[in-house]
Short mmCIF file of C-alpha atoms and ligand atoms in Angstrom, two decimals:
data_model
loop_
_atom_site.label_atom_id
_atom_site.label_comp_id
_atom_site.label_asym_id
_atom_site.label_seq_id
_atom_site.Cartn_x
_atom_site.Cartn_y
_atom_site.Cartn_z
CA UNK V 65 118.80 95.88 98.77
CA UNK V 66 116.53 94.67 95.98
CA UNK V 67 113.49 92.41 96.20
CA UNK V 68 110.38 91.50 94.21
CA UNK V 69 106.97 90.46 95.52
CA UNK V 70 103.72 89.34 93.96
CA UNK V 71 100.39 90.04 95.64
CA UNK V 72 96.79 89.25 94.71
CA UNK V 73 93.93 91.71 94.61
CA UNK V 74 91.07 90.75 96.87
CA UNK V 75 87.29 90.96 96.66
CA UNK V 76 85.60 92.16 99.81
CA UNK V 77 82.61 90.07 100.99
CA UNK V 78 82.25 92.61 103.82
CA UNK V 79 83.31 96.05 102.58
CA UNK V 80 85.53 98.68 104.13
CA UNK V 81 83.99 102.10 103.54
CA UNK V 82 84.94 104.79 106.04
CA UNK V 83 87.77 105.46 108.45
CA UNK V 84 87.71 105.88 112.23
CA UNK V 85 91.21 107.42 112.05
CA UNK V 86 92.51 108.99 108.83
CA UNK V 87 96.23 109.11 109.60
CA UNK V 88 96.39 105.53 110.86
CA UNK V 89 93.83 104.26 108.34
CA UNK V 90 91.79 102.55 111.02
CA UNK V 91 88.50 101.43 109.48
CA UNK V 92 85.02 102.03 110.89
CA UNK V 93 84.30 98.29 110.61
CA UNK V 94 86.11 94.99 110.24
CA UNK V 95 86.01 93.49 106.73
CA UNK V 96 86.33 90.03 105.13
CA UNK V 97 87.69 89.19 101.67
CA UNK V 98 88.97 86.52 99.32
CA UNK V 99 92.26 86.78 97.41
CA UNK V 100 92.01 86.61 93.61
CA UNK V 101 94.27 84.22 91.70
CA UNK V 102 94.28 86.03 88.32
CA UNK V 103 94.43 89.67 89.44
CA UNK V 104 97.93 90.25 90.73
CA UNK V 105 100.54 92.98 91.06
CA UNK V 106 104.25 92.26 90.82
CA UNK V 107 106.60 94.89 92.23
CA UNK V 108 110.38 95.20 92.36
CA UNK V 109 111.93 97.64 94.82
CA UNK V 110 115.60 98.55 94.95
CA UNK V 111 117.15 100.92 97.51
CA UNK V 112 120.50 102.42 96.60
CA UNK V 113 122.67 105.32 97.72
CA UNK V 114 123.26 106.09 94.05
CA UNK V 115 119.58 107.09 93.51
CA UNK V 116 119.01 110.82 93.96
CA UNK V 117 115.24 110.51 94.40
CA UNK V 118 112.50 107.92 94.49
CA UNK V 119 111.22 106.86 91.06
CA UNK V 120 108.05 104.87 90.45
CA UNK V 121 107.36 103.20 87.12
CA UNK V 122 104.08 101.56 86.22
CA UNK V 123 104.43 99.00 83.44
CA UNK V 124 101.22 99.23 81.48
CA UNK V 125 99.97 95.72 81.03
CA UNK V 126 98.56 96.06 77.50
CA UNK V 127 101.19 98.27 75.85
CA UNK V 128 104.13 97.35 78.07
CA UNK V 129 105.30 100.94 77.85
CA UNK V 130 106.95 102.52 80.85
CA UNK V 131 104.93 105.32 82.37
CA UNK V 132 107.70 106.95 84.30
CA UNK V 133 106.45 109.23 87.06
CA UNK V 134 109.33 110.72 89.00
CA UNK V 135 108.55 112.41 92.29
CA UNK V 136 108.81 115.98 91.04
CA UNK V 137 105.73 115.35 88.85
CA UNK V 138 103.77 115.05 92.07
CA UNK V 139 101.40 112.43 90.70
CA UNK V 140 99.27 111.53 93.68
CA UNK V 141 99.74 107.82 93.00
CA UNK V 142 103.53 108.06 93.01
CA UNK V 143 103.45 110.32 96.05
CA UNK V 144 101.49 107.72 97.99
CA UNK V 145 104.11 105.14 97.06
CA UNK V 146 106.94 107.45 98.18
CA UNK V 147 105.19 108.25 101.47
CA UNK V 148 104.84 104.55 102.08
CA UNK V 149 108.53 104.03 101.37
CA UNK V 150 109.29 106.82 103.87
CA UNK V 151 107.35 104.91 106.53
CA UNK V 152 109.31 101.78 105.80
CA UNK V 153 112.70 103.56 105.62
CA UNK V 154 111.98 105.17 109.00
CA UNK V 155 111.46 101.70 110.50
CA UNK V 156 114.69 100.45 108.98
CA UNK V 157 116.68 103.57 109.88
CA UNK V 158 117.64 103.89 106.23
CA UNK V 159 117.58 107.01 104.05
CA UNK V 160 118.46 105.53 100.65
CA UNK V 161 116.17 106.42 97.77
CA UNK V 162 114.39 103.70 95.81
CA UNK V 163 113.46 102.65 92.32
CA UNK V 164 110.09 100.92 92.14
CA UNK V 165 108.82 99.12 89.05
CA UNK V 166 105.34 97.62 89.18
CA UNK V 167 103.11 95.65 86.85
CA UNK V 168 99.45 94.60 87.07
CA UNK V 169 97.87 91.56 85.44
CA UNK V 170 94.53 93.42 85.23
CA UNK V 171 93.16 96.91 84.44
CA UNK V 172 94.36 99.49 86.92
CA UNK V 173 92.03 101.72 88.94
CA UNK V 174 88.83 100.23 87.59
CA UNK V 175 87.38 98.89 90.78
CA UNK V 176 89.45 95.71 90.93
CA UNK V 177 91.33 96.93 93.98
CA UNK V 178 94.68 97.63 92.30
CA UNK V 179 95.61 99.63 95.41
CA UNK V 180 95.20 96.45 97.48
CA UNK V 181 97.52 94.26 95.43
CA UNK V 182 99.79 97.25 94.73
CA UNK V 183 100.45 98.27 98.33
CA UNK V 184 100.62 94.64 99.48
CA UNK V 185 103.32 93.84 96.91
CA UNK V 186 105.15 97.11 97.64
CA UNK V 187 105.15 96.49 101.41
CA UNK V 188 106.38 92.90 101.15
CA UNK V 189 109.08 93.73 98.56
CA UNK V 190 110.33 96.84 100.39
CA UNK V 191 110.40 95.04 103.77
CA UNK V 192 112.53 92.29 102.23
CA UNK V 193 114.83 94.76 100.44
CA UNK V 194 115.29 96.68 103.71
CA UNK V 195 115.86 93.43 105.62
CA UNK V 196 113.13 94.33 108.14
CA UNK V 197 112.31 90.71 109.11
CA UNK V 198 108.66 91.47 109.92
CA UNK V 199 105.95 88.94 110.85
CA UNK V 200 102.91 88.55 108.58
CA UNK V 201 100.84 90.49 111.14
CA UNK V 202 103.34 93.38 111.14
CA UNK V 203 103.40 93.40 107.33
CA UNK V 204 99.59 93.70 107.25
CA UNK V 205 99.71 96.65 109.67
CA UNK V 206 102.28 98.41 107.48
CA UNK V 207 100.39 97.68 104.24
CA UNK V 208 97.23 99.12 105.85
CA UNK V 209 98.95 102.50 106.09
CA UNK V 210 99.42 102.53 102.29
CA UNK V 211 95.88 101.41 101.42
CA UNK V 212 93.40 99.88 103.85
CA UNK V 213 92.33 96.94 101.71
CA UNK V 214 96.02 96.10 100.99
CA UNK V 215 96.37 94.50 104.41
CA UNK V 216 93.89 91.81 103.32
CA UNK V 217 96.08 90.83 100.33
CA UNK V 218 98.95 89.61 102.52
CA UNK V 219 97.54 86.56 104.38
CA UNK V 220 96.38 83.48 102.39
CA UNK V 221 92.92 82.66 101.07
CA UNK V 222 89.95 84.06 102.99
CA UNK V 223 91.00 86.96 105.20
CA UNK V 224 89.59 89.13 107.97
CA UNK V 225 90.88 92.64 108.70
CA UNK V 226 90.09 93.49 112.30
CA UNK V 227 89.14 97.13 112.73
CA UNK V 228 91.03 97.32 116.04
CA UNK V 229 91.27 100.24 118.42
CA UNK V 230 94.76 101.44 117.47
CA UNK V 231 97.51 100.70 114.95
CA UNK V 232 98.68 97.58 116.79
CA UNK V 233 95.23 95.97 116.89
CA UNK V 234 94.11 96.75 113.33
CA UNK V 235 95.61 93.93 111.26
CA UNK V 236 94.61 91.13 108.88
CA UNK V 237 94.87 87.37 109.29
CA UNK V 238 93.83 84.30 107.33
CA UNK V 239 90.45 82.84 108.32
CA UNK V 240 90.94 79.90 105.93
CA UNK V 241 93.59 78.95 103.36
CA UNK V 242 92.83 79.20 99.64
CA UNK V 243 91.88 75.51 99.34
CA UNK V 244 89.17 75.77 102.03
CA UNK V 245 86.32 76.27 99.54
CA UNK V 246 86.36 76.08 95.75
CA UNK V 247 84.35 79.21 95.01
CA UNK V 248 84.95 81.48 92.00
CA UNK V 249 84.96 85.21 91.41
CA UNK V 250 84.20 85.93 87.75
CA UNK V 251 85.08 89.60 87.28
CA UNK V 252 82.98 91.14 84.52
CA UNK V 253 84.99 94.11 83.32
CA UNK V 254 82.76 96.81 81.86
CA UNK V 255 85.22 99.68 82.00
CA UNK V 256 89.01 99.74 82.15
CA UNK V 257 89.54 103.49 82.27
CA UNK V 258 90.44 105.30 85.51
CA UNK V 259 87.51 105.95 87.85
CA UNK V 260 86.65 109.56 88.76
CA UNK V 261 86.51 109.24 92.54
CA UNK V 262 89.16 107.12 94.23
CA UNK V 263 88.17 105.13 97.31
CA UNK V 264 90.34 107.11 99.75
CA UNK V 265 88.71 110.37 98.69
CA UNK V 266 85.26 108.83 98.31
CA UNK V 267 85.05 107.30 101.75
CA UNK V 268 85.97 110.61 103.41
CA UNK V 269 82.34 111.62 102.87
CA UNK V 270 80.83 108.50 104.50
CA UNK V 271 79.38 110.34 107.51
CA UNK V 272 77.32 112.61 105.24
CA UNK V 273 75.09 109.65 104.33
CA UNK V 274 72.00 109.20 106.53
CA UNK V 275 72.59 105.44 106.36
CA UNK V 276 76.20 105.03 107.53
CA UNK V 277 75.31 104.61 111.20
CA UNK V 278 72.69 101.98 110.50
CA UNK V 279 75.20 100.10 108.36
CA UNK V 280 77.68 100.07 111.25
CA UNK V 281 75.05 98.99 113.77
CA UNK V 282 74.12 95.98 111.60
CA UNK V 283 77.75 95.11 110.85
CA UNK V 284 78.41 92.61 113.71
CA UNK V 285 75.44 90.55 112.53
CA UNK V 286 76.57 90.72 108.87
CA UNK V 287 80.08 89.59 109.83
CA UNK V 288 78.64 86.73 111.89
CA UNK V 289 76.62 85.54 108.87
CA UNK V 290 79.65 85.53 106.56
CA UNK V 291 81.68 83.60 109.13
CA UNK V 292 78.91 80.98 109.51
CA UNK V 293 78.65 80.72 105.70
CA UNK V 294 82.41 80.19 105.44
CA UNK V 295 82.66 77.58 108.18
CA UNK V 296 79.59 75.63 106.97
CA UNK V 297 80.32 76.25 103.28
CA UNK V 298 76.73 77.46 103.00
CA UNK V 299 76.82 79.05 99.55
CA UNK V 300 73.34 80.53 99.65
CA UNK V 301 74.01 82.28 102.96
CA UNK V 302 77.36 83.53 101.64
CA UNK V 303 75.84 84.85 98.40
CA UNK V 304 72.78 86.49 99.93
CA UNK V 305 74.91 88.18 102.60
CA UNK V 306 77.61 89.54 100.27
CA UNK V 307 75.06 90.79 97.76
CA UNK V 308 73.02 92.76 100.30
CA UNK V 309 76.22 94.01 101.97
CA UNK V 310 77.44 95.34 98.60
CA UNK V 311 74.16 97.09 97.82
CA UNK V 312 74.19 98.49 101.37
CA UNK V 313 77.64 100.05 100.82
CA UNK V 314 76.58 101.50 97.45
CA UNK V 315 73.42 102.94 99.08
CA UNK V 316 75.74 104.77 101.47
CA UNK V 317 77.93 105.96 98.56
CA UNK V 318 74.94 107.18 96.55
CA UNK V 319 73.49 109.08 99.54
CA UNK V 320 76.73 110.81 100.56
CA UNK V 321 77.12 114.52 99.91
CA UNK V 322 78.26 114.83 97.18
CA UNK V 323 76.91 111.46 96.04
CA UNK V 324 79.10 108.89 94.29
CA UNK V 325 77.59 106.75 91.55
CA UNK V 326 80.08 104.07 90.59
CA UNK V 327 77.67 101.97 88.49
CA UNK V 328 76.95 102.46 84.79
CA UNK V 329 74.20 101.07 82.54
CA UNK V 330 76.06 97.82 81.89
CA UNK V 331 76.58 97.33 85.64
CA UNK V 332 72.80 97.51 86.06
CA UNK V 333 72.22 95.09 83.13
CA UNK V 334 74.53 92.55 84.81
CA UNK V 335 72.76 92.93 88.16
CA UNK V 336 69.41 92.25 86.47
CA UNK V 337 70.85 89.25 84.61
CA UNK V 338 72.17 87.76 87.86
CA UNK V 339 68.67 88.00 89.36
CA UNK V 340 67.21 86.30 86.24
CA UNK V 341 69.84 83.52 86.29
CA UNK V 342 69.01 82.80 89.93
CA UNK V 343 65.32 82.50 89.02
CA UNK V 344 66.41 79.94 86.41
CA UNK V 345 68.07 77.95 89.20
CA UNK V 346 71.71 79.02 88.76
CA UNK V 347 73.27 79.89 92.14
CA UNK V 348 75.22 83.11 91.47
CA UNK V 349 75.48 86.39 93.40
CA UNK V 350 77.11 89.73 92.64
CA UNK V 351 79.31 92.15 94.52
CA UNK V 352 80.82 95.46 93.36
CA UNK V 353 83.64 97.59 94.79
CA UNK V 354 84.34 101.27 94.10
CA UNK V 355 83.84 101.04 90.33
CA UNK V 356 81.42 99.77 87.68
CA UNK V 357 82.86 96.24 87.29
CA UNK V 358 80.83 93.37 88.67
CA UNK V 359 82.19 90.35 90.54
CA UNK V 360 80.06 87.23 90.07
CA UNK V 361 80.49 84.83 92.96
CA UNK V 362 79.67 81.18 92.29
CA UNK V 363 80.78 77.66 93.08
CA UNK V 364 83.31 75.91 90.81
CA UNK V 365 80.64 73.61 89.32
CA UNK V 366 78.71 76.58 87.88
CA UNK V 367 81.67 78.58 86.57
CA UNK V 368 81.40 77.57 82.90
CA UNK V 369 77.71 78.25 82.43
CA UNK V 370 77.95 81.61 84.22
CA UNK V 371 81.06 82.68 82.27
CA UNK V 372 79.28 81.81 79.03
CA UNK V 373 76.20 83.81 79.98
CA UNK V 374 78.29 86.77 81.20
CA UNK V 375 80.21 86.92 77.89
CA UNK V 376 76.89 87.30 76.04
CA UNK V 377 75.95 90.54 77.87
CA UNK V 378 76.26 93.58 75.57
CA UNK V 379 78.86 96.17 76.57
CA UNK V 380 81.25 94.03 78.56
CA UNK V 381 84.98 94.30 77.83
CA UNK V 382 86.19 90.96 79.20
CA UNK V 383 85.85 88.51 82.03
CA UNK V 384 88.52 87.30 84.46
CA UNK V 385 87.88 84.00 86.28
CA UNK V 386 89.51 83.86 89.71
CA UNK V 387 89.99 81.10 92.26
CA UNK V 388 90.79 81.77 95.92
CA UNK V 389 94.51 82.49 96.12
CA UNK V 390 97.54 82.65 98.36
CA UNK V 391 98.56 85.99 99.80
CA UNK V 392 101.56 88.18 98.99
CA UNK V 393 104.99 86.54 98.71
CA UNK V 394 108.55 87.14 97.61
CA UNK V 395 109.55 85.87 94.13
CA UNK V 396 113.04 85.50 92.68
CA UNK V 397 112.51 87.09 89.24
CA UNK V 398 112.94 90.89 89.24
CA UNK V 399 111.23 93.36 86.86
CA UNK V 400 114.52 95.25 86.27
O1 PMV Z 508 91.68 100.22 100.47
P1 PMV Z 508 91.03 101.18 99.54
O2 PMV Z 508 91.31 102.60 99.84
O3 PMV Z 508 91.35 100.80 98.12
O4 PMV Z 508 89.44 101.00 99.72
C1 PMV Z 508 88.71 99.86 99.32
C2 PMV Z 508 87.27 100.15 99.29
C3 PMV Z 508 86.38 99.07 98.67
O5 PMV Z 508 87.04 98.40 97.64
C4 PMV Z 508 85.15 99.76 98.10
C5 PMV Z 508 85.88 98.07 99.71
C6 PMV Z 508 86.87 97.04 100.19
O6 PMV Z 508 86.77 96.66 101.36
O7 PMV Z 508 87.72 96.57 99.42
#
């Protein structure tokens, strides 16, 4: 009753911001993303009748120390993991407690969707350990209950999460495998510390923005554009659409009550640099999730020049160059 899974984070080209149903985590709109090759979470789950309670350990990537957070500490992060395990145990008709050990290859909770890779890896590992024999579609529906964007980290490559009308129709599937288009996501990390407002809490306020309805009305057209860009490999259409979609989501965030400002000064410097680089003829576009870090989207041929320029910006911590990647999968090496 032990299994380990690895799952990639994903960058949303079309963002998920707002729920139609809180308990089921049904989103207000469908979203589209790309899995990231160098931003992964590996998670080992073991169920045993000898465990008295669930225990969740986060292996800190830099220090490799064990931050042990047993359930009685009521850390919200661990509680979410335990609630998710409850969901999965209920499906399996099993009551055994679990030990979960998890490790990220990138800074946690800094806007690089650690909840996506985290809940995708947890779902796939726990389903295997519990012998649930679920299809990919069923795994995405389960992962969605842990964290919405996690469902997009299970299928391969470029992925759409359908908003659906109920739990059975809100799932993710692969639009194209990872080798469909050799684009890059250069993550420019400007801050690795924990963000103040998590996405679950932040998006609860979406309806207080005067712009959220307009965003939803335009969404079918935005999704159509991204799909045309992907099928035709039209990089300019892809870039222009993801950039305006990102700014659109942040406009909603900044006009919520209370407002959420995820960007910092360095974020703004990078945005301005991207606009300058484009004027110089370099095809590069930005997108930003719920944090200050900036994702630079470009084609493989331009990766080196853009990475070099990004490294020269004052205030950045590091860059992570990602290719499109496979989705979540079981691996044989356990973390404990
Ligand atoms: O799935 P969550 O709760 O981590 O929310 C993700 C929200 C954004 O990253 C801002 C957008 C997205 O679609 O990934």
